[in-house]
Every structure is written in structure tokens, then in C-alpha cells.
Amino acid sequence: QKEVEQDPGPLSVPEGAIVSLNCTYSNSAFQYFMWYRQYSRKGPELLMYTYSSGNKEDGRFTAQVDKSSKYISLFIRDSQPSDSATYLCAMRNTGFQKLVFGTGTRLLVSP
Amino acid sequence: DGGITQSPKYLFRKEGQNVTLSCEQNLNHDAMYWYRQDPGQGLRLIYYSQIVNDFQKGDIAEGYSVSREKKESFPLTVTSAQKNPTAFYLCASNPGNYGYTFGSGTRLTVV
């Protein structure tokens, strides 16, 4: 079993929809949780960074962490065609710098 | 602008040949990483370095080598011992307590 599980998709939605992307993990020591967006043939870019449980909002993006369920989510409101990309979750322990990545979910937002 | 520069963008390797991928950062980050990305497998850690003149093997180090003689530079050599080198290679750096910053990647193809 992988340490971080993420549905590869693709997830296809119409423009304006609310998108929910999710990851589950098995290591209860993970404390820092991140979401990256990766466009085709580009490097990932950091979207959201959260510590421990709770919600964090940035514009149209909301990151949610439920440590009791070992489950993290990224919500995208009013999705746009420019949001079409692969979204990677990543997480790590306290004081341990190596990130563990999910395999990524490919999102397609149609006009 | 601060960031990570990877070169070349595309690289072709003949059988039995060693090739070196360049990674330079001007972010003054101590930690640097090399990842390999294959379709459906997410990011896999090859090598990482937390300080100059020191580096550690990641999960898939066989057939690769690195050096860290300067803080700004972390080149990756793909040796002839790497039997399946065709992939997208990503370099990243980390200031210590945040998410990674990635370069734009090098696509290596065996011809």
C-alpha cells in the first residue's frame, strides 16, 4: 500500500463547477500538507501549504485537512479552463524535510 | 527573479552514454532535491542534499549520481547503469520549513 493515495482521474467538470480533489494517507506522523498544480511539461507550483488539521482559504482555493481520518482535500470554486492541470498532494513529518507525493489527479475544466 | 533553472529542457541520450542534467538556484536554499516523474507513478526521489558537500540517496538512486560543491548547484548525472532513463526529471529546493520550489524540468529520452 502506498503511503499517499490519490485518484489519478481524469476528473472532467464544466466551467464554473466546484471541484473537490482528495488524498488519503497512512502515516499519522505527517504534519505538513501541500497541494501543487502542474501544467503539462512544466514543474509543479505550490498552491496551498497547511499545518496540522483545519482549513485554509486562498481566493478560489480551499485546503482542508482531517488528521483523524487521514484525509486531505482541495476545493476549487468557480473552476476555469485555466485550472485544467494535474494536482499533486504532498506531505511530510515535523522536522523531516522529505516530501511524500501522491500520484496526482488530472483535472479537465471544459468551457 | 529568484528561482530554479534546469537545463537543458530536452535531452537525448544514446545507449551506454552518461548525461548530466543541470540545476541552479538563486533562492539561497540549503536543501535541494532531484525527482523523477513517470506517467502514473508520481514523483520519485532520486537524491537529496541538505547542505553543501553532503547528499543522500533517495528511493531510486541506482544508476544516478550527484554532486553538491556549491550551494547554488546540484547537477544530476544519469549513468549508463540506469536501464530505463526515459522520464521527466525535476529539481527542487526548500528553505527549510516550507514547500518545495520546483524547476521547469528536463525531459530525457533514450534514442
mmCIF file of C-alpha atoms in Angstrom:
data_model
loop_
_atom_site.group_PDB
_atom_site.id
_atom_site.type_symbol
_atom_site.label_atom_id
_atom_site.label_comp_id
_atom_site.label_asym_id
_atom_site.label_seq_id
_atom_site.Cartn_x
_atom_site.Cartn_y
_atom_site.Cartn_z
ATOM 1 C CA GLN A 1 0.000 0.000 0.000
ATOM 2 C CA LYS A 2 1.293 3.433 -0.921
ATOM 3 C CA GLU A 3 1.897 5.953 1.835
ATOM 4 C CA VAL A 4 -0.240 8.530 -0.004
ATOM 5 C CA GLU A 5 -3.154 7.569 -2.251
ATOM 6 C CA GLN A 6 -4.651 9.869 -4.874
ATOM 7 C CA ASP A 7 -7.146 9.095 -7.630
ATOM 8 C CA PRO A 8 -5.416 9.725 -10.987
ATOM 9 C CA GLY A 9 -8.616 10.828 -12.744
ATOM 10 C CA PRO A 10 -9.144 12.395 -15.167
ATOM 11 C CA LEU A 11 -11.821 14.464 -13.478
ATOM 12 C CA SER A 12 -13.885 16.364 -16.059
ATOM 13 C CA VAL A 13 -16.102 19.268 -14.984
ATOM 14 C CA PRO A 14 -17.830 22.195 -16.729
ATOM 15 C CA GLU A 15 -16.599 25.733 -16.220
ATOM 16 C CA GLY A 16 -17.966 27.254 -13.009
ATOM 17 C CA ALA A 17 -18.258 23.943 -11.144
ATOM 18 C CA ILE A 18 -16.916 23.343 -7.651
ATOM 19 C CA VAL A 19 -14.095 20.819 -7.792
ATOM 20 C CA SER A 20 -13.095 18.519 -4.952
ATOM 21 C CA LEU A 21 -9.700 16.797 -5.055
ATOM 22 C CA ASN A 22 -8.672 14.375 -2.335
ATOM 23 C CA CYS A 23 -5.811 12.359 -0.878
ATOM 24 C CA THR A 24 -5.655 9.750 1.846
ATOM 25 C CA TYR A 25 -2.536 8.787 3.729
ATOM 26 C CA SER A 26 -1.397 6.138 6.170
ATOM 27 C CA ASN A 27 1.393 7.816 8.177
ATOM 28 C CA SER A 28 -0.108 9.517 11.237
ATOM 29 C CA ALA A 29 3.168 11.421 11.776
ATOM 30 C CA PHE A 30 2.531 13.692 8.781
ATOM 31 C CA GLN A 31 2.039 17.266 9.978
ATOM 32 C CA TYR A 32 2.556 19.470 6.922
ATOM 33 C CA PHE A 33 0.286 19.177 3.902
ATOM 34 C CA MET A 34 0.642 20.778 0.491
ATOM 35 C CA TRP A 35 -1.114 20.970 -2.840
ATOM 36 C CA TYR A 36 0.795 21.544 -6.059
ATOM 37 C CA ARG A 37 -0.532 22.340 -9.522
ATOM 38 C CA GLN A 38 1.362 21.026 -12.529
ATOM 39 C CA TYR A 39 0.670 22.047 -16.108
ATOM 40 C CA SER A 40 1.742 19.722 -18.891
ATOM 41 C CA ARG A 41 5.533 19.585 -19.351
ATOM 42 C CA LYS A 42 6.096 22.080 -16.516
ATOM 43 C CA GLY A 43 7.339 21.818 -12.947
ATOM 44 C CA PRO A 44 4.819 21.705 -10.078
ATOM 45 C CA GLU A 45 3.964 25.008 -8.404
ATOM 46 C CA LEU A 46 2.936 25.302 -4.775
ATOM 47 C CA LEU A 47 -0.748 26.229 -4.358
ATOM 48 C CA MET A 48 -1.528 25.652 -0.701
ATOM 49 C CA TYR A 49 0.509 24.884 2.427
ATOM 50 C CA THR A 50 -1.150 23.894 5.700
ATOM 51 C CA TYR A 51 -0.004 22.680 9.080
ATOM 52 C CA SER A 52 -1.938 20.059 11.046
ATOM 53 C CA SER A 53 -5.734 19.956 10.861
ATOM 54 C CA GLY A 54 -8.128 22.642 9.730
ATOM 55 C CA ASN A 55 -8.995 24.752 6.721
ATOM 56 C CA LYS A 56 -7.066 27.346 4.758
ATOM 57 C CA GLU A 57 -8.525 29.569 2.077
ATOM 58 C CA ASP A 58 -6.768 31.485 -0.695
ATOM 59 C CA GLY A 59 -9.003 33.066 -3.309
ATOM 60 C CA ARG A 60 -10.925 30.309 -5.109
ATOM 61 C CA PHE A 61 -8.911 27.585 -3.385
ATOM 62 C CA THR A 62 -9.615 25.968 -0.002
ATOM 63 C CA ALA A 63 -7.421 23.295 1.544
ATOM 64 C CA GLN A 64 -8.856 21.067 4.235
ATOM 65 C CA VAL A 65 -7.017 18.607 6.484
ATOM 66 C CA ASP A 66 -8.709 15.962 8.644
ATOM 67 C CA LYS A 67 -5.934 14.213 10.538
ATOM 68 C CA SER A 68 -8.326 11.950 12.420
ATOM 69 C CA SER A 69 -9.416 10.432 9.093
ATOM 70 C CA LYS A 70 -6.009 10.855 7.429
ATOM 71 C CA TYR A 71 -7.716 12.697 4.600
ATOM 72 C CA ILE A 72 -6.934 15.978 2.857
ATOM 73 C CA SER A 73 -8.924 17.888 0.270
ATOM 74 C CA LEU A 74 -8.533 20.780 -2.123
ATOM 75 C CA PHE A 75 -11.662 22.623 -3.230
ATOM 76 C CA ILE A 76 -11.694 24.886 -6.274
ATOM 77 C CA ARG A 77 -14.670 27.227 -6.578
ATOM 78 C CA ASP A 78 -15.846 28.701 -9.883
ATOM 79 C CA SER A 79 -13.460 26.480 -11.817
ATOM 80 C CA GLN A 80 -11.926 27.897 -15.001
ATOM 81 C CA PRO A 81 -10.462 26.217 -18.104
ATOM 82 C CA SER A 82 -7.095 27.576 -16.934
ATOM 83 C CA ASP A 83 -7.419 25.320 -13.871
ATOM 84 C CA SER A 84 -7.001 22.300 -16.154
ATOM 85 C CA ALA A 85 -3.835 20.665 -14.854
ATOM 86 C CA THR A 86 -2.609 17.835 -12.667
ATOM 87 C CA TYR A 87 -2.950 18.430 -8.924
ATOM 88 C CA LEU A 88 -0.474 16.728 -6.604
ATOM 89 C CA CYS A 89 -0.856 16.406 -2.874
ATOM 90 C CA ALA A 90 2.289 16.189 -0.740
ATOM 91 C CA MET A 91 3.010 15.826 2.947
ATOM 92 C CA ARG A 92 5.836 15.399 5.447
ATOM 93 C CA ASN A 93 6.688 14.851 9.091
ATOM 94 C CA THR A 94 7.706 17.542 11.538
ATOM 95 C CA GLY A 95 11.415 18.330 11.190
ATOM 96 C CA PHE A 96 11.830 15.848 8.334
ATOM 97 C CA GLN A 97 12.180 17.603 5.038
ATOM 98 C CA LYS A 98 11.463 14.862 2.526
ATOM 99 C CA LEU A 99 8.050 15.248 0.948
ATOM 100 C CA VAL A 100 5.904 12.267 0.050
ATOM 101 C CA PHE A 101 3.788 12.911 -3.031
ATOM 102 C CA GLY A 102 0.548 11.490 -4.307
ATOM 103 C CA THR A 103 0.475 10.366 -7.936
ATOM 104 C CA GLY A 104 -1.606 13.380 -8.949
ATOM 105 C CA THR A 105 -5.172 13.903 -10.214
ATOM 106 C CA ARG A 106 -5.668 15.234 -13.709
ATOM 107 C CA LEU A 107 -8.408 17.884 -13.856
ATOM 108 C CA LEU A 108 -10.116 18.984 -17.083
ATOM 109 C CA VAL A 109 -12.385 22.041 -16.986
ATOM 110 C CA SER A 110 -14.381 22.488 -20.170
ATOM 111 C CA PRO A 111 -15.690 25.911 -21.333
ATOM 112 C CA ASP B 1 13.695 36.957 -10.137
ATOM 113 C CA GLY B 2 14.596 34.135 -7.774
ATOM 114 C CA GLY B 3 14.018 30.604 -8.891
ATOM 115 C CA ILE B 4 15.388 27.296 -10.082
ATOM 116 C CA THR B 5 16.829 26.888 -13.560
ATOM 117 C CA GLN B 6 17.047 23.451 -15.129
ATOM 118 C CA SER B 7 18.838 22.814 -18.373
ATOM 119 C CA PRO B 8 18.536 21.566 -20.965
ATOM 120 C CA LYS B 9 14.761 21.410 -21.406
ATOM 121 C CA TYR B 10 15.082 18.350 -23.691
ATOM 122 C CA LEU B 11 17.941 15.857 -23.728
ATOM 123 C CA PHE B 12 18.566 12.804 -25.852
ATOM 124 C CA ARG B 13 20.851 10.028 -24.707
ATOM 125 C CA LYS B 14 22.322 7.198 -26.682
ATOM 126 C CA GLU B 15 22.635 3.739 -25.196
ATOM 127 C CA GLY B 16 25.678 3.470 -22.931
ATOM 128 C CA GLN B 17 26.150 7.193 -22.608
ATOM 129 C CA ASN B 18 26.324 9.256 -19.434
ATOM 130 C CA VAL B 19 24.478 12.572 -19.413
ATOM 131 C CA THR B 20 24.372 15.389 -16.873
ATOM 132 C CA LEU B 21 21.323 17.477 -16.037
ATOM 133 C CA SER B 22 21.930 20.935 -14.665
ATOM 134 C CA CYS B 23 20.078 22.522 -11.724
ATOM 135 C CA GLU B 24 20.898 26.020 -10.456
ATOM 136 C CA GLN B 25 19.038 28.032 -7.811
ATOM 137 C CA ASN B 26 19.392 31.621 -6.638
ATOM 138 C CA LEU B 27 16.971 31.312 -3.733
ATOM 139 C CA ASN B 28 19.691 30.750 -1.123
ATOM 140 C CA HIS B 29 18.014 27.484 -0.109
ATOM 141 C CA ASP B 30 20.093 24.899 1.718
ATOM 142 C CA ALA B 31 18.182 21.783 0.655
ATOM 143 C CA MET B 32 17.953 20.565 -2.936
ATOM 144 C CA TYR B 33 16.301 17.503 -4.459
ATOM 145 C CA TRP B 34 16.083 15.503 -7.659
ATOM 146 C CA TYR B 35 12.873 13.728 -8.601
ATOM 147 C CA ARG B 36 11.920 11.546 -11.497
ATOM 148 C CA GLN B 37 8.354 11.652 -12.832
ATOM 149 C CA ASP B 38 6.831 8.852 -14.888
ATOM 150 C CA PRO B 39 3.204 8.629 -16.024
ATOM 151 C CA GLY B 40 1.017 7.065 -13.338
ATOM 152 C CA GLN B 41 3.834 6.886 -10.782
ATOM 153 C CA GLY B 42 4.033 10.368 -9.405
ATOM 154 C CA LEU B 43 7.302 11.873 -8.214
ATOM 155 C CA ARG B 44 10.030 9.545 -7.011
ATOM 156 C CA LEU B 45 13.020 10.867 -5.071
ATOM 157 C CA ILE B 46 16.431 10.141 -6.610
ATOM 158 C CA TYR B 47 18.871 12.107 -4.433
ATOM 159 C CA TYR B 48 18.723 14.974 -1.999
ATOM 160 C CA SER B 49 21.205 17.308 -0.352
ATOM 161 C CA GLN B 50 20.615 19.316 2.791
ATOM 162 C CA ILE B 51 23.971 21.071 2.813
ATOM 163 C CA VAL B 52 26.972 21.686 0.569
ATOM 164 C CA ASN B 53 29.292 18.670 0.139
ATOM 165 C CA ASP B 54 26.695 16.283 1.536
ATOM 166 C CA PHE B 55 23.955 14.286 -0.166
ATOM 167 C CA GLN B 56 21.849 11.193 0.446
ATOM 168 C CA LYS B 57 20.258 8.556 -1.738
ATOM 169 C CA GLY B 58 16.541 8.694 -2.218
ATOM 170 C CA ASP B 59 14.211 5.867 -3.156
ATOM 171 C CA ILE B 60 15.548 5.193 -6.667
ATOM 172 C CA ALA B 61 19.248 6.223 -6.648
ATOM 173 C CA GLU B 62 20.626 3.277 -8.638
ATOM 174 C CA GLY B 63 22.134 4.411 -11.934
ATOM 175 C CA TYR B 64 22.328 8.074 -10.877
ATOM 176 C CA SER B 65 24.993 10.243 -9.256
ATOM 177 C CA VAL B 66 25.068 13.798 -7.930
ATOM 178 C CA SER B 67 27.449 16.390 -6.528
ATOM 179 C CA ARG B 68 26.933 19.457 -4.347
ATOM 180 C CA GLU B 69 30.077 21.559 -4.492
ATOM 181 C CA LYS B 70 28.224 24.874 -4.347
ATOM 182 C CA LYS B 71 25.035 25.874 -2.559
ATOM 183 C CA GLU B 72 23.525 27.073 -5.825
ATOM 184 C CA SER B 73 24.183 23.976 -7.910
ATOM 185 C CA PHE B 74 23.060 20.340 -7.738
ATOM 186 C CA PRO B 75 23.778 18.519 -11.032
ATOM 187 C CA LEU B 76 22.441 15.030 -11.685
ATOM 188 C CA THR B 77 24.313 12.507 -13.844
ATOM 189 C CA VAL B 78 22.325 9.710 -15.425
ATOM 190 C CA THR B 79 24.815 6.918 -15.963
ATOM 191 C CA SER B 80 24.761 4.015 -18.401
ATOM 192 C CA ALA B 81 23.833 1.802 -15.434
ATOM 193 C CA GLN B 82 20.346 3.341 -15.398
ATOM 194 C CA LYS B 83 18.450 0.903 -17.605
ATOM 195 C CA ASN B 84 15.284 2.905 -18.111
ATOM 196 C CA PRO B 85 16.230 6.591 -18.017
ATOM 197 C CA THR B 86 13.494 7.992 -20.230
ATOM 198 C CA ALA B 87 11.486 10.267 -17.905
ATOM 199 C CA PHE B 88 10.805 13.824 -16.822
ATOM 200 C CA TYR B 89 13.377 14.989 -14.251
ATOM 201 C CA LEU B 90 12.561 17.685 -11.724
ATOM 202 C CA CYS B 91 14.905 19.593 -9.447
ATOM 203 C CA ALA B 92 13.569 21.303 -6.327
ATOM 204 C CA SER B 93 14.823 23.347 -3.403
ATOM 205 C CA ASN B 94 13.486 24.064 0.058
ATOM 206 C CA PRO B 95 14.228 26.891 2.516
ATOM 207 C CA GLY B 96 13.760 24.535 5.441
ATOM 208 C CA ASN B 97 10.224 24.892 6.698
ATOM 209 C CA TYR B 98 8.001 25.327 3.691
ATOM 210 C CA GLY B 99 7.022 23.627 0.478
ATOM 211 C CA TYR B 100 9.428 22.939 -2.318
ATOM 212 C CA THR B 101 10.135 25.239 -5.240
ATOM 213 C CA PHE B 102 10.494 23.268 -8.461
ATOM 214 C CA GLY B 103 12.332 23.946 -11.676
ATOM 215 C CA SER B 104 10.662 23.568 -15.054
ATOM 216 C CA GLY B 105 12.102 20.109 -15.640
ATOM 217 C CA THR B 106 14.259 18.251 -18.155
ATOM 218 C CA ARG B 107 12.744 15.625 -20.425
ATOM 219 C CA LEU B 108 15.286 12.886 -21.089
ATOM 220 C CA THR B 109 14.774 10.435 -23.935
ATOM 221 C CA VAL B 110 16.900 7.441 -24.867
ATOM 222 C CA VAL B 111 17.455 7.134 -28.616
#
